[in-house]
Amino acid sequence: MRTITDIADAVRRDERITPQEALTLWREAPLWLLGELAVARKVKASGREVYYNRNVHLEPTNICLFNCEFCSFRRREGDKDAWYMSLDEVEARAKELRGTDITEVHIVGGVHPKHDLDTYCAMIRRVKGALPHVTVKAYTAVEIFYMIRHEGVSVVEGLRRLMEAGMECIPGGGAEIFDSAIREKICPEKCSADEWLAVHRAAHNMGIATNCTMLYGHIESLEHRVDHLNRLRMLQDEAPGFDAFIPLKYHSRGNRLGQVGECSVEDDLRMIAISRIFLDNIPHIKAYWVSYGKATTEMALAFGADDIDGTIGDTTKIYSMAGGVDRPSMSVDELEAMVVDAGFVPVERDSHYNVVEHDAKQVEQVEQVQAAKVTPEAAISELKAEVVVPAKEEPRLRREKAMRVLYDEPVEEKQAVKSAEVKEKAKENINQDKSMSQGDNAQPQGGSAAKSSKGDNGGSIGRLFRRMPVIANMVVICILGIIALVMLYVGLRFGTRHGQSIEVPNFLGMTIEQARDVANSDDLQIIVRDSIFDVDLPGGMVVDQLPRTSSVREVTVKPGRKIYVTINAYSRRIVDIPYVAKQTLRQALNQIERSGLTVDRLIYEPDMTSTDYVLKQFVGRKEILPATNATGQVGTGVTLRVSYRRDEQHTYTPRLVGLSLQQAKSALWDNGLNVGDVVYDDSVEDMISRRKARVYRQSKSIGAEVRRGGDVTLYLTCDEALADSMSIIAEREARSVEQERMKRRLAQDSLAQETM
Ligand code: V47
């Protein structure tokens, strides 16, 4: 077992830590050390940048089928404070947002009993119809799982339909806590952890980026938190696609769990830091300001967070109803100030973490101002405001603030300023006239344009100003205007590379060196964000990338953009081999998979008392005992000797069609079966595509009765249409098998009753 010092050194060397080590850090590391380690990791991952976006939430209803203990948002149909938006109302709400600068609408709400997949798709279509340029981040995996099951389609099919409707990414809600005992207590009706993970896995495999969350600070233990993080990390290893992890602090007002109170700010900071350190394969850690409030969010940046979420515009009630920030809304200035005050560089992002450049918008604003015929005097008086923006701010902030002062104020105010200005100018002219009559050595007072040409009092320009102040001012304004437009144009062309975009190449299968060469020539940056180990692939080969190009999503980015890649490691990581005997097969499998190990074989032995209980464990020929301090490379196979009672010799073949190889293996082991031959069809061209292949046929049919420990041959394809269609058929088959089984059980029960 490594000490705190050893673990800290490992983190500094950018090595992965084990769940046990995360627990040690959590319990024993001083807060400052966690901050240091987490920020070092954050800086490696995303430099000094901290992201925010311009977003709104859309919560179409708070009527929910589920009644979770921690939820203050949920209402029953008919409750006086329940709300429900029809599709027309959703559309009207989206239309109200036209002309704003938001880039994302995050739709999430209660699981309404009357909503089906079509309703959810229609809702997205209405929003996209009203706001075509805005990204729709829609529905938690809980909602998605519900709508898909309700519709009776596969997860893949459901996601495909949502995508077709315009869903671009999936938020991280609904994860709560994965541990089944705690989940059972706080949200027993929601989909299980495995179902939540299955939705995200499927999304990642389809190239849909998602977020993930954890609800912490209620009745869970630190072990439960680490277990949750570990399951997220494993999924990200297996099927990368999480953009950000958002630890959600439990808020206690107005819900049945309230008596447990809320955790401390220190706990929040430890949570953020451990997330950053442990989740070494998730690029962003978000400190959700709506939950944390300003002060903790700022501190969270010193503990490894690199995202604070967005402007929100008072559009979410989930947190305010539970005691989080009331009427949450922040301007871009406030968000940026928070980041700057914490010593980082604010960067506006879109939903896919591309940097958003707003200069094109500023051009639009210039045009709007011109169209609104703002008078030159008003423009000058507002230009003065630029000078008084505090010098502490970054130049970009100053410029943006000035732009807002210039263009965002309502016209009435401009008119008010203008009339004051006109009066001021009249006074000034009188003074100037006076000073002229007194001679040329007195300085004129006030008047911005005149003031900006100071020093020329005695020259011809000065004389022009005194004789024809209005015309002279107009000329200066025109010149300033032309200069500003030229600078804006040059800035747009060359500063922000406006209009330039690069199609993201497919780096899969290249060596990291080749990928870097290609990226360099395309003016992109390659960042290695993760590594896996696959014996069949050469070390250094790129096996995944973000953003990913695919047949359904062709991605273009601005020059200079970072592309995050996962490579096949040159050598395997060494991990502890846990002692997993003397527990149930399921518990043992959990530990084996979590440690990065695999199952070589399940060998069944008859037993008097139990079925699926692990009797012994071996690595090769060596038996692992409680005192054996064994270590092995990631991917090492473990053989388990497992018990069966003679009357429980048989098990049933699970549905494997539609799953990845890894998922299919897990499903077989879970059911006491072994993986037989693995056969790839012609669409699987190389080792890389093997990772993407899915089962389209299984040698034993779904629900077939087979001996425990038997083999099942798996047939895999990369042909998505084939895998999807076979998957739909398999799902139907699985349902009818389940119905048959239920019928049989009922018949047996009634027979038993009759004979009693
Ligand atoms: O799943 C509900 C949580 C989540 C409470 O993906 C509560 O970018 C604390 O997931 N106290 C929904 N938390 C919100 C969510 C989210 C928020 C912001 C950004 C993203 C993203 C996702 O809110 C729920 C649940 O875990 N929640 N009630 C409560 N009393």
Short mmCIF file of N, CA, C and O and ligand atoms in Angstrom, two decimals, residues 53 55 57 59 68-74 104 106 108-109 137 140 142 170-177 190 196 200 210-216 218 244-255 257 262 286 288-291 307 309-310 312 316 318-319 321-324 349 353, ligand 1:
data_model
loop_
_atom_site.label_atom_id
_atom_site.label_comp_id
_atom_site.label_asym_id
_atom_site.label_seq_id
_atom_site.Cartn_x
_atom_site.Cartn_y
_atom_site.Cartn_z
N ASN A 53 -20.01 29.06 -20.64
CA ASN A 53 -20.75 29.24 -21.89
C ASN A 53 -21.98 30.13 -21.69
O ASN A 53 -22.26 30.56 -20.57
N ASN A 55 -25.69 30.01 -21.84
CA ASN A 55 -26.68 28.93 -21.95
C ASN A 55 -27.97 29.27 -21.22
O ASN A 55 -28.03 30.19 -20.41
N HIS A 57 -31.44 26.94 -19.47
CA HIS A 57 -32.06 25.63 -19.25
C HIS A 57 -33.52 25.74 -19.66
O HIS A 57 -34.11 26.82 -19.61
N GLU A 59 -36.90 23.72 -18.61
CA GLU A 59 -37.45 22.66 -17.76
C GLU A 59 -38.95 22.57 -18.06
O GLU A 59 -39.75 23.28 -17.44
N CYS A 68 -37.98 10.88 -5.95
CA CYS A 68 -36.68 10.65 -5.31
C CYS A 68 -36.61 11.43 -3.99
O CYS A 68 -37.14 12.54 -3.89
N GLU A 69 -35.92 10.84 -3.04
CA GLU A 69 -35.86 11.40 -1.69
C GLU A 69 -35.18 12.77 -1.65
O GLU A 69 -35.47 13.59 -0.79
N PHE A 70 -34.26 13.01 -2.56
CA PHE A 70 -33.46 14.24 -2.50
C PHE A 70 -34.05 15.36 -3.34
O PHE A 70 -33.50 16.46 -3.40
N CYS A 71 -35.16 15.11 -4.00
CA CYS A 71 -35.62 16.05 -5.03
C CYS A 71 -36.64 17.03 -4.46
O CYS A 71 -37.63 16.63 -3.86
N SER A 72 -36.38 18.32 -4.67
CA SER A 72 -37.31 19.35 -4.21
C SER A 72 -38.12 19.90 -5.39
O SER A 72 -39.00 20.73 -5.22
N PHE A 73 -37.80 19.44 -6.56
CA PHE A 73 -38.32 19.97 -7.81
C PHE A 73 -39.62 19.26 -8.22
O PHE A 73 -40.56 19.88 -8.71
N ARG A 74 -39.68 17.98 -7.93
CA ARG A 74 -40.76 17.13 -8.42
C ARG A 74 -42.12 17.48 -7.82
O ARG A 74 -42.25 17.74 -6.63
N GLU A 104 -26.36 27.45 -26.20
CA GLU A 104 -26.81 26.12 -25.76
C GLU A 104 -28.15 26.20 -25.02
O GLU A 104 -28.34 27.09 -24.20
N HIS A 106 -30.20 23.67 -22.59
CA HIS A 106 -30.07 22.42 -21.84
C HIS A 106 -31.49 22.02 -21.39
O HIS A 106 -32.08 22.70 -20.56
N VAL A 108 -34.04 19.63 -19.56
CA VAL A 108 -34.16 18.55 -18.58
C VAL A 108 -35.36 18.85 -17.70
O VAL A 108 -35.67 20.01 -17.43
N GLY A 109 -36.07 17.82 -17.31
CA GLY A 109 -37.24 18.06 -16.46
C GLY A 109 -37.71 16.77 -15.83
O GLY A 109 -36.99 15.77 -15.84
N LYS A 137 -28.69 20.39 -25.77
CA LYS A 137 -28.13 19.34 -24.88
C LYS A 137 -29.35 18.80 -24.15
O LYS A 137 -29.99 19.53 -23.40
N THR A 140 -31.58 13.70 -19.48
CA THR A 140 -30.67 12.84 -18.71
C THR A 140 -30.86 11.40 -19.15
O THR A 140 -31.91 11.05 -19.73
N VAL A 142 -31.63 9.07 -17.40
CA VAL A 142 -32.82 8.53 -16.75
C VAL A 142 -34.04 8.75 -17.64
O VAL A 142 -34.85 7.84 -17.87
N ILE A 170 -25.57 15.03 -24.47
CA ILE A 170 -26.42 14.57 -23.37
C ILE A 170 -25.86 15.09 -22.04
O ILE A 170 -24.66 14.92 -21.77
N PRO A 171 -26.70 15.71 -21.22
CA PRO A 171 -26.19 16.18 -19.93
C PRO A 171 -25.92 15.02 -18.98
O PRO A 171 -26.28 13.88 -19.26
N GLY A 172 -25.33 15.36 -17.83
CA GLY A 172 -24.85 14.27 -16.97
C GLY A 172 -25.79 13.88 -15.85
O GLY A 172 -25.44 13.05 -15.02
N GLY A 173 -26.99 14.45 -15.81
CA GLY A 173 -27.88 14.23 -14.66
C GLY A 173 -28.37 12.80 -14.53
O GLY A 173 -28.23 11.98 -15.44
N GLY A 174 -28.94 12.53 -13.36
CA GLY A 174 -29.57 11.24 -13.12
C GLY A 174 -28.62 10.16 -12.62
O GLY A 174 -29.06 9.07 -12.27
N ALA A 175 -27.33 10.47 -12.57
CA ALA A 175 -26.38 9.43 -12.15
C ALA A 175 -26.49 9.21 -10.63
O ALA A 175 -26.33 8.08 -10.16
N GLU A 176 -26.77 10.28 -9.92
CA GLU A 176 -26.91 10.25 -8.45
C GLU A 176 -25.74 9.48 -7.84
O GLU A 176 -24.62 9.87 -7.97
N ILE A 177 -26.03 8.31 -7.23
CA ILE A 177 -24.94 7.49 -6.69
C ILE A 177 -25.15 6.10 -7.26
O ILE A 177 -26.26 5.59 -7.27
N LYS A 190 -35.70 5.12 -10.09
CA LYS A 190 -34.91 5.51 -11.29
C LYS A 190 -34.24 4.29 -11.90
O LYS A 190 -34.08 3.28 -11.24
N TRP A 196 -28.04 3.41 -16.48
CA TRP A 196 -27.53 4.78 -16.73
C TRP A 196 -26.24 4.69 -17.56
O TRP A 196 -26.08 5.39 -18.56
N HIS A 200 -25.10 5.97 -21.62
CA HIS A 200 -23.93 6.80 -21.96
C HIS A 200 -22.94 6.00 -22.83
O HIS A 200 -22.34 6.56 -23.75
N THR A 210 -21.17 13.25 -23.97
CA THR A 210 -22.06 13.35 -22.82
C THR A 210 -21.29 13.90 -21.62
O THR A 210 -20.06 13.95 -21.64
N ASN A 211 -22.03 14.29 -20.60
CA ASN A 211 -21.42 14.66 -19.32
C ASN A 211 -21.79 13.61 -18.29
O ASN A 211 -22.68 12.79 -18.53
N CYS A 212 -21.14 13.67 -17.15
CA CYS A 212 -21.52 12.76 -16.07
C CYS A 212 -21.51 13.53 -14.75
O CYS A 212 -20.82 14.55 -14.64
N THR A 213 -22.31 13.05 -13.81
CA THR A 213 -22.43 13.76 -12.54
C THR A 213 -22.38 12.76 -11.39
O THR A 213 -22.44 11.55 -11.60
N MET A 214 -22.30 13.28 -10.19
CA MET A 214 -22.51 12.45 -8.99
C MET A 214 -23.16 13.35 -7.94
O MET A 214 -22.70 14.48 -7.72
N LEU A 215 -24.22 12.88 -7.35
CA LEU A 215 -24.87 13.64 -6.28
C LEU A 215 -24.20 13.20 -4.97
O LEU A 215 -24.30 12.03 -4.61
N TYR A 216 -23.52 14.15 -4.31
CA TYR A 216 -22.77 13.75 -3.12
C TYR A 216 -23.16 14.62 -1.92
O TYR A 216 -23.76 15.68 -2.09
N HIS A 218 -24.82 13.38 0.96
CA HIS A 218 -26.08 13.01 1.66
C HIS A 218 -25.80 11.79 2.53
O HIS A 218 -25.16 11.94 3.57
N ALA A 244 -17.25 16.17 -19.56
CA ALA A 244 -17.05 16.80 -18.25
C ALA A 244 -17.71 15.99 -17.15
O ALA A 244 -18.73 15.34 -17.38
N PHE A 245 -17.09 16.06 -15.98
CA PHE A 245 -17.70 15.48 -14.78
C PHE A 245 -18.14 16.64 -13.88
O PHE A 245 -17.39 17.61 -13.70
N ILE A 246 -19.36 16.53 -13.36
CA ILE A 246 -19.90 17.60 -12.52
C ILE A 246 -20.31 17.02 -11.17
O ILE A 246 -21.33 16.34 -11.08
N PRO A 247 -19.50 17.24 -10.13
CA PRO A 247 -19.94 16.78 -8.81
C PRO A 247 -21.06 17.69 -8.35
O PRO A 247 -20.91 18.91 -8.33
N LEU A 248 -22.21 17.12 -8.01
CA LEU A 248 -23.37 17.94 -7.62
C LEU A 248 -23.58 17.84 -6.11
O LEU A 248 -23.91 16.76 -5.60
N LYS A 249 -23.35 18.95 -5.43
CA LYS A 249 -23.50 18.97 -3.96
C LYS A 249 -24.98 18.85 -3.61
O LYS A 249 -25.80 19.58 -4.16
N TYR A 250 -25.30 17.95 -2.71
CA TYR A 250 -26.69 17.78 -2.31
C TYR A 250 -27.16 19.00 -1.53
O TYR A 250 -26.48 19.47 -0.61
N HIS A 251 -28.34 19.53 -1.90
CA HIS A 251 -28.97 20.64 -1.18
C HIS A 251 -30.21 20.14 -0.46
O HIS A 251 -30.99 19.39 -1.03
N SER A 252 -30.37 20.61 0.76
CA SER A 252 -31.31 19.92 1.66
C SER A 252 -32.68 20.56 1.82
O SER A 252 -33.53 20.02 2.49
N ARG A 253 -32.92 21.74 1.21
CA ARG A 253 -34.20 22.41 1.48
C ARG A 253 -35.35 21.78 0.67
O ARG A 253 -35.18 21.51 -0.51
N GLY A 254 -36.44 21.54 1.35
CA GLY A 254 -37.65 21.14 0.64
C GLY A 254 -37.66 19.73 0.11
O GLY A 254 -38.36 19.46 -0.86
N ASN A 255 -36.88 18.82 0.69
CA ASN A 255 -36.98 17.43 0.27
C ASN A 255 -36.88 16.49 1.47
O ASN A 255 -36.44 16.90 2.54
N LEU A 257 -35.01 14.12 2.28
CA LEU A 257 -33.71 13.71 2.81
C LEU A 257 -33.10 14.81 3.68
O LEU A 257 -32.04 14.63 4.29
N GLU A 262 -26.28 19.48 4.98
CA GLU A 262 -25.42 19.62 3.80
C GLU A 262 -23.95 19.48 4.20
O GLU A 262 -23.60 19.80 5.33
N LYS A 286 -16.33 20.24 -13.86
CA LYS A 286 -17.14 21.46 -13.79
C LYS A 286 -17.57 21.76 -12.36
O LYS A 286 -18.11 20.87 -11.69
N TYR A 288 -20.25 23.63 -10.77
CA TYR A 288 -21.53 24.20 -11.23
C TYR A 288 -21.89 25.34 -10.28
O TYR A 288 -22.28 25.11 -9.14
N TRP A 289 -21.75 26.59 -10.76
CA TRP A 289 -21.89 27.72 -9.85
C TRP A 289 -23.28 27.85 -9.26
O TRP A 289 -23.47 28.34 -8.16
N VAL A 290 -24.27 27.34 -10.00
CA VAL A 290 -25.66 27.42 -9.55
C VAL A 290 -25.83 26.59 -8.26
O VAL A 290 -26.64 26.91 -7.39
N SER A 291 -25.04 25.55 -8.14
CA SER A 291 -25.11 24.72 -6.94
C SER A 291 -24.18 25.27 -5.85
O SER A 291 -24.56 25.36 -4.69
N ASP A 307 -14.19 24.46 -15.39
CA ASP A 307 -15.42 24.89 -16.04
C ASP A 307 -16.37 25.33 -14.94
O ASP A 307 -16.38 24.73 -13.85
N ASP A 309 -19.76 26.29 -15.81
CA ASP A 309 -21.08 26.34 -16.45
C ASP A 309 -21.36 27.76 -16.94
O ASP A 309 -20.41 28.53 -17.13
N GLY A 310 -22.63 28.10 -17.16
CA GLY A 310 -22.88 29.29 -17.99
C GLY A 310 -23.70 30.39 -17.37
O GLY A 310 -23.87 30.46 -16.15
N ILE A 312 -26.94 31.02 -17.67
CA ILE A 312 -28.19 30.46 -17.12
C ILE A 312 -29.43 31.37 -17.29
O ILE A 312 -30.49 30.89 -17.68
N THR A 316 -33.33 27.82 -14.45
CA THR A 316 -33.44 26.50 -13.82
C THR A 316 -33.94 26.64 -12.39
O THR A 316 -33.58 27.58 -11.69
N ILE A 318 -34.21 23.63 -10.42
CA ILE A 318 -33.85 22.43 -9.67
C ILE A 318 -33.07 22.81 -8.41
O ILE A 318 -33.31 22.28 -7.32
N TYR A 319 -32.16 23.76 -8.56
CA TYR A 319 -31.31 24.11 -7.43
C TYR A 319 -31.93 25.14 -6.51
O TYR A 319 -31.81 25.03 -5.28
N MET A 321 -34.99 25.55 -5.84
CA MET A 321 -36.03 24.92 -5.02
C MET A 321 -35.42 24.09 -3.89
O MET A 321 -36.09 23.77 -2.91
N ALA A 322 -34.14 23.73 -4.04
CA ALA A 322 -33.49 22.90 -3.00
C ALA A 322 -32.58 23.71 -2.10
O ALA A 322 -31.89 23.15 -1.24
N GLY A 323 -32.52 25.04 -2.32
CA GLY A 323 -31.69 25.87 -1.45
C GLY A 323 -30.37 26.29 -2.08
O GLY A 323 -29.51 26.84 -1.40
N GLY A 324 -30.21 26.05 -3.39
CA GLY A 324 -29.00 26.56 -4.08
C GLY A 324 -29.21 28.03 -4.41
O GLY A 324 -30.06 28.70 -3.81
N ARG A 349 -16.79 28.93 -24.27
CA ARG A 349 -16.78 27.70 -25.07
C ARG A 349 -18.17 27.45 -25.62
O ARG A 349 -19.15 28.01 -25.12
N TYR A 353 -16.77 22.32 -26.23
CA TYR A 353 -15.50 22.90 -25.76
C TYR A 353 -14.66 23.50 -26.88
O TYR A 353 -13.45 23.57 -26.79
O1 V47 B 1 -29.77 14.48 -11.65
C1 V47 B 1 -31.64 17.13 -7.90
C2 V47 B 1 -29.42 16.89 -9.08
C3 V47 B 1 -29.37 16.85 -11.33
C4 V47 B 1 -30.97 17.96 -6.02
O2 V47 B 1 -24.49 18.03 -17.72
C5 V47 B 1 -29.89 17.83 -6.87
O3 V47 B 1 -23.66 20.02 -17.86
C6 V47 B 1 -28.52 18.70 -5.28
O4 V47 B 1 -27.53 17.02 -13.91
N1 V47 B 1 -29.52 18.83 -4.39
C7 V47 B 1 -29.82 17.59 -12.56
N2 V47 B 1 -28.66 18.20 -6.51
C8 V47 B 1 -28.85 18.70 -12.93
C9 V47 B 1 -27.71 18.19 -13.74
C10 V47 B 1 -26.79 19.14 -14.38
C11 V47 B 1 -26.68 20.43 -13.92
C12 V47 B 1 -25.79 21.29 -14.57
C13 V47 B 1 -25.05 20.90 -15.66
C14 V47 B 1 -25.18 19.61 -16.11
C15 V47 B 1 -24.40 19.18 -17.31
C16 V47 B 1 -26.03 18.71 -15.48
O5 V47 B 1 -29.54 17.68 -10.21
C17 V47 B 1 -30.12 15.62 -10.95
C18 V47 B 1 -29.71 15.46 -9.51
O6 V47 B 1 -28.52 14.75 -9.41
N3 V47 B 1 -30.33 17.29 -8.01
N4 V47 B 1 -32.06 17.55 -6.68
C19 V47 B 1 -30.76 18.48 -4.72
N5 V47 B 1 -31.73 18.57 -3.81
#
